[in-house]
mmCIF file with all atom_site columns, C-alpha atoms in Angstrom:
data_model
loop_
_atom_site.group_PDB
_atom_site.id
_atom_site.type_symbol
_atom_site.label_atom_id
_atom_site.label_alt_id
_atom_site.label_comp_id
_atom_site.label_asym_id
_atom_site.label_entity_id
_atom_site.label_seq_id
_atom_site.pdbx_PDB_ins_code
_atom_site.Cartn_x
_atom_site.Cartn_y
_atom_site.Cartn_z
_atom_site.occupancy
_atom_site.B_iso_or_equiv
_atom_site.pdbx_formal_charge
_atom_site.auth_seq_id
_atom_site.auth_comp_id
_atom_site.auth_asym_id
_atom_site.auth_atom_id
_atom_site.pdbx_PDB_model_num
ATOM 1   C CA . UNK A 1 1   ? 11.717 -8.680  -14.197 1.00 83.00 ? 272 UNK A CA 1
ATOM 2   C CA . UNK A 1 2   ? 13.915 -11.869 -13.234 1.00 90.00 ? 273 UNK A CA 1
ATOM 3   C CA . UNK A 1 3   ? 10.890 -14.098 -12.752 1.00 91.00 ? 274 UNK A CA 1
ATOM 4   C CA . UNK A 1 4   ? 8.963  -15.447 -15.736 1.00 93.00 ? 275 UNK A CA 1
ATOM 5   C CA . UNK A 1 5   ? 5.517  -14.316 -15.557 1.00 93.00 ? 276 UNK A CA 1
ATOM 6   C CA . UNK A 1 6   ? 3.020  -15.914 -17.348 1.00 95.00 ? 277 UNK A CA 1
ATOM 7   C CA . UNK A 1 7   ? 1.072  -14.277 -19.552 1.00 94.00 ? 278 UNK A CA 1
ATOM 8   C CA . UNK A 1 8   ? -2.268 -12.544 -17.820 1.00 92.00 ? 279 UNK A CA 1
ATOM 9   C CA . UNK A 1 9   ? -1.155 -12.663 -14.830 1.00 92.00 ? 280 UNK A CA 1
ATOM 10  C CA . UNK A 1 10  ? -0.415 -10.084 -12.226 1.00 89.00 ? 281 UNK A CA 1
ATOM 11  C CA . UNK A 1 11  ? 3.040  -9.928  -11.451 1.00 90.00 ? 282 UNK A CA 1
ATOM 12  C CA . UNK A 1 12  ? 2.678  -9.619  -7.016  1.00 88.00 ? 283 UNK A CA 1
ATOM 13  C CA . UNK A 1 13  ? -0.048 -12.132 -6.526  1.00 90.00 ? 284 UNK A CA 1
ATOM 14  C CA . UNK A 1 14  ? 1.557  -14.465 -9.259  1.00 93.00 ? 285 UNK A CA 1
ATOM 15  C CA . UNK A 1 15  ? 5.179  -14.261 -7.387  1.00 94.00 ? 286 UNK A CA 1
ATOM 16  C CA . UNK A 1 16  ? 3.822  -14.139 -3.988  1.00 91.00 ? 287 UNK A CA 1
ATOM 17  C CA . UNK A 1 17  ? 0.683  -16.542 -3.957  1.00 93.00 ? 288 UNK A CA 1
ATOM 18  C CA . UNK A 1 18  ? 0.748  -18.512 -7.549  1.00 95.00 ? 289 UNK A CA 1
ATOM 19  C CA . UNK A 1 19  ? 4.358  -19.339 -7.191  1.00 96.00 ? 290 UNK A CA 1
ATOM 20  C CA . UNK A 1 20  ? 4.481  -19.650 -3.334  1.00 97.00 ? 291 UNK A CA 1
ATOM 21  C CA . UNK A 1 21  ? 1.198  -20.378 -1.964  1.00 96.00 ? 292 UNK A CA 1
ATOM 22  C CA . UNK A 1 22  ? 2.103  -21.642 1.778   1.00 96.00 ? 293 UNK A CA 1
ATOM 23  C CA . UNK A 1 23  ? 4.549  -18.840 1.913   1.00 96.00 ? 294 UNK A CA 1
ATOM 24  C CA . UNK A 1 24  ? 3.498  -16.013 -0.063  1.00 95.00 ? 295 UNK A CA 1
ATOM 25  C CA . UNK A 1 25  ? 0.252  -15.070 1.205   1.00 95.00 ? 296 UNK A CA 1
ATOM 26  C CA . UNK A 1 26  ? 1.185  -15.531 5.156   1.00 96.00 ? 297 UNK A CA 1
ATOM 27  C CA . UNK A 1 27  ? 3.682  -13.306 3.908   1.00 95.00 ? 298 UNK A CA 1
ATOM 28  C CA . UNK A 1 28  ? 1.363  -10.028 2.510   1.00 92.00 ? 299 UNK A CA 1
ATOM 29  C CA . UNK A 1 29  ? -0.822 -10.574 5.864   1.00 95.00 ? 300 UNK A CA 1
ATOM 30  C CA . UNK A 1 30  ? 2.557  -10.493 7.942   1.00 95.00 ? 301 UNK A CA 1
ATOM 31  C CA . UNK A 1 31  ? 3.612  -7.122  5.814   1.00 93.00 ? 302 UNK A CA 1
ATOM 32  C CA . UNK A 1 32  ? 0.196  -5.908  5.425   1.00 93.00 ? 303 UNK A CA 1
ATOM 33  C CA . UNK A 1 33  ? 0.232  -5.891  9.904   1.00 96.00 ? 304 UNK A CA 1
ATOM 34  C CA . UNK A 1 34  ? 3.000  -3.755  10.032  1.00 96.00 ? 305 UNK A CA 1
ATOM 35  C CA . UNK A 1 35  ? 0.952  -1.166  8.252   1.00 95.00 ? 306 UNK A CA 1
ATOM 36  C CA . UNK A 1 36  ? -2.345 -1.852  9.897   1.00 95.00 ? 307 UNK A CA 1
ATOM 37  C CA . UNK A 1 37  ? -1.837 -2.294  13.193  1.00 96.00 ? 308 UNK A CA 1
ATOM 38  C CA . UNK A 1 38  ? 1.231  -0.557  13.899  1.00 96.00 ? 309 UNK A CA 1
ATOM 39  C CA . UNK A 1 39  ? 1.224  1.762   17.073  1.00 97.00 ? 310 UNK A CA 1
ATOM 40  C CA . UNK A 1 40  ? 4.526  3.779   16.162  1.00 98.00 ? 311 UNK A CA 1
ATOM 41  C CA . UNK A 1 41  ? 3.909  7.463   15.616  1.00 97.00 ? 312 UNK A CA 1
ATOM 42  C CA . UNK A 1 42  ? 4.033  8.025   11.283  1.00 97.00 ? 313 UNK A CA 1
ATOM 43  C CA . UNK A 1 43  ? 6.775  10.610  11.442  1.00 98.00 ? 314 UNK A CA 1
ATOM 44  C CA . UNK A 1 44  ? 8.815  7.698   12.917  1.00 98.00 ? 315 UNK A CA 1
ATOM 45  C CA . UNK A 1 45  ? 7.241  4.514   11.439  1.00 98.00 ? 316 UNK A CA 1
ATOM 46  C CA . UNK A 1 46  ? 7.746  6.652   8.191   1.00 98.00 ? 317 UNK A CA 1
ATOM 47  C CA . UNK A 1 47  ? 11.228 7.662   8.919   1.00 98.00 ? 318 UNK A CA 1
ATOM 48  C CA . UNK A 1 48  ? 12.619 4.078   9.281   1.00 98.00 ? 319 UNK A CA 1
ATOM 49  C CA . UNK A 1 49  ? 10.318 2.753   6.409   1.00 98.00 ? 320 UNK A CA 1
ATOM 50  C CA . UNK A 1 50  ? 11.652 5.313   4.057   1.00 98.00 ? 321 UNK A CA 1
ATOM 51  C CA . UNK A 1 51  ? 15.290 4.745   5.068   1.00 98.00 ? 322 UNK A CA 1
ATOM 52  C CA . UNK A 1 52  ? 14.919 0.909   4.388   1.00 98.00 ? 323 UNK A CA 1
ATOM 53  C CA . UNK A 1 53  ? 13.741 1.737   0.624   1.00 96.00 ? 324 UNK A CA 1
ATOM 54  C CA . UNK A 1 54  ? 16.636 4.077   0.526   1.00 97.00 ? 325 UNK A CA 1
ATOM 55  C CA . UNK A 1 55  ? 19.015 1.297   1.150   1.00 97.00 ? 326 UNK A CA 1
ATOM 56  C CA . UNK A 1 56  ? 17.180 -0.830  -0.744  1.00 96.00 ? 327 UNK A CA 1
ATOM 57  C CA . UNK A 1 57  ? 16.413 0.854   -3.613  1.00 93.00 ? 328 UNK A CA 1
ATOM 58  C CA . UNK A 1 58  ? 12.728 -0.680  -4.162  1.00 90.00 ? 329 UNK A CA 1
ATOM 59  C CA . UNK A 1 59  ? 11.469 1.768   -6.231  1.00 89.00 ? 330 UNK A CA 1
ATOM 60  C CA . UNK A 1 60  ? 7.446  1.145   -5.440  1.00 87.00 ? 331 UNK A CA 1
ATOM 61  C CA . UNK A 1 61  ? 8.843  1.545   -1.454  1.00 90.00 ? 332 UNK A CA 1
ATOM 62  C CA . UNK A 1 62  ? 10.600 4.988   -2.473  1.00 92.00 ? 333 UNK A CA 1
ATOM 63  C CA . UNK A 1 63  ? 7.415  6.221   -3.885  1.00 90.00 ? 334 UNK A CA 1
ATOM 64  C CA . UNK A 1 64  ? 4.677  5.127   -1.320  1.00 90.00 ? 335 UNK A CA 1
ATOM 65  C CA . UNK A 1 65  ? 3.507  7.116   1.762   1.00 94.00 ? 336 UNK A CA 1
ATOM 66  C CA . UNK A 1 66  ? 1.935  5.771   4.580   1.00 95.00 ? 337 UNK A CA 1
ATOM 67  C CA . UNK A 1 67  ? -1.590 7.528   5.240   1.00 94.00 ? 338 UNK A CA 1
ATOM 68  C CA . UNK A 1 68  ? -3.208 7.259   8.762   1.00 94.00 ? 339 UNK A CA 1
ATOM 69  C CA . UNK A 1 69  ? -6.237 8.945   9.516   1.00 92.00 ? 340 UNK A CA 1
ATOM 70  C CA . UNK A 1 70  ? -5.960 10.385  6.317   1.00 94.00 ? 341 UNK A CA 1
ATOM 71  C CA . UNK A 1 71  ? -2.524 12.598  7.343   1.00 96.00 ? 342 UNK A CA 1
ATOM 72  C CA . UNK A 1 72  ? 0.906  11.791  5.207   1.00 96.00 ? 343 UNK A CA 1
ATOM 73  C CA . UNK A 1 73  ? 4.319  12.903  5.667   1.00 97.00 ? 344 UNK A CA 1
ATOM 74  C CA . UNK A 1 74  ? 5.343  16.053  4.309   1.00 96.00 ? 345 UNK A CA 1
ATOM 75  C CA . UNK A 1 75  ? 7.008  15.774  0.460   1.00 92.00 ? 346 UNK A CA 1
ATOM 76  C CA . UNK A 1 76  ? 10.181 17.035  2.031   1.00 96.00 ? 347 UNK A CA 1
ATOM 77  C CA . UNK A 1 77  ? 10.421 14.237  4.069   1.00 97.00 ? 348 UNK A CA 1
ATOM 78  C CA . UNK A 1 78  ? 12.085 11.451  2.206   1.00 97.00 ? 349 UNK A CA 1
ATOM 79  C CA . UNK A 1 79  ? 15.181 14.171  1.777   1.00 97.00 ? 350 UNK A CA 1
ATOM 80  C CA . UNK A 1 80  ? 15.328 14.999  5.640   1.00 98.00 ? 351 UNK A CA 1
ATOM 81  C CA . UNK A 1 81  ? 15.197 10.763  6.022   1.00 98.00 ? 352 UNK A CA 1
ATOM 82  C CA . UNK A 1 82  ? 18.389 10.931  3.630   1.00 97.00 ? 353 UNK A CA 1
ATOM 83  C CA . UNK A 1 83  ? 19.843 13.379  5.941   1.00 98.00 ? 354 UNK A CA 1
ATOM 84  C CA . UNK A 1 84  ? 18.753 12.269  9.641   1.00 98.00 ? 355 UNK A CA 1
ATOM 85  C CA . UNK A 1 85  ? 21.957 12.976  11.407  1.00 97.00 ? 356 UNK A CA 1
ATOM 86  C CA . UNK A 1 86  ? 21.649 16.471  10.387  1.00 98.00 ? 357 UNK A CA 1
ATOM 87  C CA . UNK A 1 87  ? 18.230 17.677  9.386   1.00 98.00 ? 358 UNK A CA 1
ATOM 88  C CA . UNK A 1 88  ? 16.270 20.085  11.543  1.00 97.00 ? 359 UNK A CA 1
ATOM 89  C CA . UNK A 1 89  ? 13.171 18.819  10.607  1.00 97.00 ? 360 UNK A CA 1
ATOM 90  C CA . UNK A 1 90  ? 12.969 15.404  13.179  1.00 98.00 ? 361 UNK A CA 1
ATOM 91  C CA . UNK A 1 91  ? 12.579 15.251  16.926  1.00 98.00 ? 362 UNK A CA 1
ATOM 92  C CA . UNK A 1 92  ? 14.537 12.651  18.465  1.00 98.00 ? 363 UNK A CA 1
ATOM 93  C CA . UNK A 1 93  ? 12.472 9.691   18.276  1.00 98.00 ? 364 UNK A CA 1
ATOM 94  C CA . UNK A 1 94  ? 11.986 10.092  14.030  1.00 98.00 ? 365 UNK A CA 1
ATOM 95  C CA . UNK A 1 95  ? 16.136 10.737  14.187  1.00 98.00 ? 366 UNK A CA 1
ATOM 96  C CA . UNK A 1 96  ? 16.670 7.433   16.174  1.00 98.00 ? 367 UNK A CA 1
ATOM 97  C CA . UNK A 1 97  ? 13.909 5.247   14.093  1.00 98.00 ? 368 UNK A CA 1
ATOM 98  C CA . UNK A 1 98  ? 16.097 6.361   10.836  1.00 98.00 ? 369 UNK A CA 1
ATOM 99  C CA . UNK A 1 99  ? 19.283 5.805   12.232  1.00 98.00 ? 370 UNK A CA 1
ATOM 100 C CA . UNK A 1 100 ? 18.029 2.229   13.399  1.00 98.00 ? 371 UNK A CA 1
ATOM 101 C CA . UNK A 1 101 ? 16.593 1.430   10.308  1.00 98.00 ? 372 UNK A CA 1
ATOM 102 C CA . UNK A 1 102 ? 19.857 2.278   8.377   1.00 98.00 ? 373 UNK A CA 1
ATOM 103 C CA . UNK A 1 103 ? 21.984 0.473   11.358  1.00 98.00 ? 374 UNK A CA 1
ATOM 104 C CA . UNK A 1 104 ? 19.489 -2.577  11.805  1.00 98.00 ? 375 UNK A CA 1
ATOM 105 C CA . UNK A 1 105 ? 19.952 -2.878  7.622   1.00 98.00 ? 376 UNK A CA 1
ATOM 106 C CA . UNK A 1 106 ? 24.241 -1.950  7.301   1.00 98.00 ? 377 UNK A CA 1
ATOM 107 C CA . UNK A 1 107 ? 25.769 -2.074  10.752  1.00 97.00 ? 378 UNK A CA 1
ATOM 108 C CA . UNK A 1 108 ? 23.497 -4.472  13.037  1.00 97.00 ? 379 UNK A CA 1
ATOM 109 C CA . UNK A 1 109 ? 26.814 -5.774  14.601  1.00 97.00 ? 380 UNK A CA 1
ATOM 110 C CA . UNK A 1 110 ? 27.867 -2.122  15.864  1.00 97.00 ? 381 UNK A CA 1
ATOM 111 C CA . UNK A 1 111 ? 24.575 -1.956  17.603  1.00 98.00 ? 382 UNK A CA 1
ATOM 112 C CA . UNK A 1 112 ? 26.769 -0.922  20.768  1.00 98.00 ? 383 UNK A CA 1
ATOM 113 C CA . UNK A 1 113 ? 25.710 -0.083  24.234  1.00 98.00 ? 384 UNK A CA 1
ATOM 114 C CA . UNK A 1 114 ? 26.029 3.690   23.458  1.00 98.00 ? 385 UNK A CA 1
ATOM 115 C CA . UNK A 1 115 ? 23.290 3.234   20.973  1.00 98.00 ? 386 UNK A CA 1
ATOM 116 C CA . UNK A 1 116 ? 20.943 1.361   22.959  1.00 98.00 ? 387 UNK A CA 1
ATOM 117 C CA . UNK A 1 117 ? 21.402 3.699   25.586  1.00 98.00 ? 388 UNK A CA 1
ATOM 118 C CA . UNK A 1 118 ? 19.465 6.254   24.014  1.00 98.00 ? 389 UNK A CA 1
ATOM 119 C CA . UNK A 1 119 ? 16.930 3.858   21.998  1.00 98.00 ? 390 UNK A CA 1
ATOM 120 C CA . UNK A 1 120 ? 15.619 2.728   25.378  1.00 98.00 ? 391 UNK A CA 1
ATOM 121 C CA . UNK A 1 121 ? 15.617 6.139   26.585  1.00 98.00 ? 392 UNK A CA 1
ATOM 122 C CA . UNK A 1 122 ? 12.926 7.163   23.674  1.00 98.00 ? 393 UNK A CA 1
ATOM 123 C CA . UNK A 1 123 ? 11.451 3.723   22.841  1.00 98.00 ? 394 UNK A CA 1
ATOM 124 C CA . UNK A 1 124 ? 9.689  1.559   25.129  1.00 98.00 ? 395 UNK A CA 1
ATOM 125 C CA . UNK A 1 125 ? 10.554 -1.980  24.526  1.00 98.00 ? 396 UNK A CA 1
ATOM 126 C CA . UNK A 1 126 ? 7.383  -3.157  22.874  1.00 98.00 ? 397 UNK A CA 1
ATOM 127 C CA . UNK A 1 127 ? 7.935  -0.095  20.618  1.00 98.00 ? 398 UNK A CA 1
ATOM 128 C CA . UNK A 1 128 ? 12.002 -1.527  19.906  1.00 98.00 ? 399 UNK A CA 1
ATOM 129 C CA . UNK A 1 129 ? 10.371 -4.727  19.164  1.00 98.00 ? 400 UNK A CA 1
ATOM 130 C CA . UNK A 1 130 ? 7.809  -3.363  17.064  1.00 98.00 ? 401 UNK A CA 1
ATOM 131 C CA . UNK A 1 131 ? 9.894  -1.004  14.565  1.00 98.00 ? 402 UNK A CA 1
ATOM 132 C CA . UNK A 1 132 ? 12.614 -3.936  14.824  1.00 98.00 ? 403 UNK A CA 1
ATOM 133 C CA . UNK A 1 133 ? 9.620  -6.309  13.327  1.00 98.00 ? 404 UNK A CA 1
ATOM 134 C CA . UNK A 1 134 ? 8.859  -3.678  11.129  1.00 98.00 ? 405 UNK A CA 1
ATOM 135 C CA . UNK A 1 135 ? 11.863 -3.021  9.815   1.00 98.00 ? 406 UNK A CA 1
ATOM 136 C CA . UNK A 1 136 ? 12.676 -6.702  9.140   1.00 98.00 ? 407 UNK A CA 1
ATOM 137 C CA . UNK A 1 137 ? 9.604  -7.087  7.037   1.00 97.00 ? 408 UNK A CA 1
ATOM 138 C CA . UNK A 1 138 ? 10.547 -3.806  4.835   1.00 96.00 ? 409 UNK A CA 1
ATOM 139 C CA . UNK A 1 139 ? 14.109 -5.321  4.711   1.00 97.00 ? 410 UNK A CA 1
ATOM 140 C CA . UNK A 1 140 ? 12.802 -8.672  3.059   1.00 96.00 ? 411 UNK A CA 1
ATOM 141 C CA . UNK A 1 141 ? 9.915  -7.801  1.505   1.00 93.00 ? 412 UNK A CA 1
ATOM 142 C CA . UNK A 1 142 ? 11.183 -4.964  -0.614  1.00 92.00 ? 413 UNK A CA 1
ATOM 143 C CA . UNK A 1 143 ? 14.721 -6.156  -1.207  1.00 94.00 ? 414 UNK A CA 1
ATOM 144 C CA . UNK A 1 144 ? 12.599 -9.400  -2.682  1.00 93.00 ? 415 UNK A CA 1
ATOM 145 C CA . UNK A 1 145 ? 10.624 -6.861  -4.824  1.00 91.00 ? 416 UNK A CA 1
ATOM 146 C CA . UNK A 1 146 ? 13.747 -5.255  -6.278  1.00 91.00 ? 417 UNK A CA 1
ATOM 147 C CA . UNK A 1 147 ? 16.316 -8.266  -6.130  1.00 94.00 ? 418 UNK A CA 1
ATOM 148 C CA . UNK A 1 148 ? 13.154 -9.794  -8.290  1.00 94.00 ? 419 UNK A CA 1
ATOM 149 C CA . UNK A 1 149 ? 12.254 -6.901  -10.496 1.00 91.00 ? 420 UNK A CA 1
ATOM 150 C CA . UNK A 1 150 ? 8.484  -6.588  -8.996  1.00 90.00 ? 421 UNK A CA 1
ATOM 151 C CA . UNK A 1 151 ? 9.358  -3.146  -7.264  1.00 87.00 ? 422 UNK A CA 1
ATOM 152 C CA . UNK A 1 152 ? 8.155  -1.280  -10.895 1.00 82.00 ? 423 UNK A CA 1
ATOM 153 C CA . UNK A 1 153 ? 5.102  -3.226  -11.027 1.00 79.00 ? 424 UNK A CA 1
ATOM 154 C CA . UNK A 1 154 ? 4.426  -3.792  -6.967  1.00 65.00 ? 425 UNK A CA 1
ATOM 155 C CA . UNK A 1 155 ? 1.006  -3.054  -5.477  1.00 54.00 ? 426 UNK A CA 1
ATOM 156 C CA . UNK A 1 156 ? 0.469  -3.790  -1.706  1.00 51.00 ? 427 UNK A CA 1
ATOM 157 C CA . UNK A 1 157 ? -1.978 -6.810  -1.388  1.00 47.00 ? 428 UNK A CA 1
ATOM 158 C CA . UNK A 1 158 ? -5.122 -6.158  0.128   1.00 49.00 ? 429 UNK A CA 1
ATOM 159 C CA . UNK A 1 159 ? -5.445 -7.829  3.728   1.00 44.00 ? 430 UNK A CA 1
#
């Protein structure tokens, strides 16, 4: 871990409230929304979640799985989000929510027109917005966590 903990305390609620307190905790509610309130299918909402801790390497992020209505992806899944341009296992809507993920998080300047094109043609735009909210709070949130060396110790904060 990169950040001195002291000793006693819990490692997430130390970094993100302790340290942090008008930024931290307005922080897990923000992160903790994306789960709770998201209306994105999970095959898709997991496809681009997954692909950010690919990229990112957050190892707690790698090994959670979103539940709703007590349904989770398939184990299987995390390799077909690896291999989205080619697996047989997504419709188009899971393919496109992976291959924004990975493009919002490498490439966000080649967004191009082509792209969009057939985003809009499977996404409404409150649904772009949504996994493009989404995605930005699994892009900072678990790049902190592993940048920081929480991501072995990380435990989502209760809302």
């Amino acid at each position: 871990m990169r950040i001195d903990i002291p000793e006693g305390e819990e490692p997430i609620p130390y970094v993100w409230g302790t340290m942090v307190p008008g930024i931290g905790p307005v922080a897990a509610q923000f992160s903790m929304a994306v789960y709770d309130r998201s209306t994105l299918g999970l095959r898709e909402f997991e496809a681009a979640r997954l692909r950010i801790a690919q990229i990112n390497g957050c190892l707690f992020c790698l090994d959670w799985r979103t539940e709703r209505d007590g349904a989770k992806v398939e184990e299987s899944f995390a390799g077909a989000v690896e291999q989205w341009r080619t697996t047989d296992a997504f419709d188009e809507r899971t393919r496109l929510a992976a291959e924004y993920a990975e493009r919002y998080a490498l490439d966000h300047h080649g967004l191009d027109d082509a792209f969009w094109e057939r985003m809009t043609a499977r996404y409404s735009q409150a649904e772009i917005v949504e996994l493009s909210m989404a995605i930005g709070s699994w892009l900072a949130f678990g790049r902190l966590n592993h940048v920081l060396g929480l991501d072995a110790v990380c435990v989502l904060p209760k809302s």
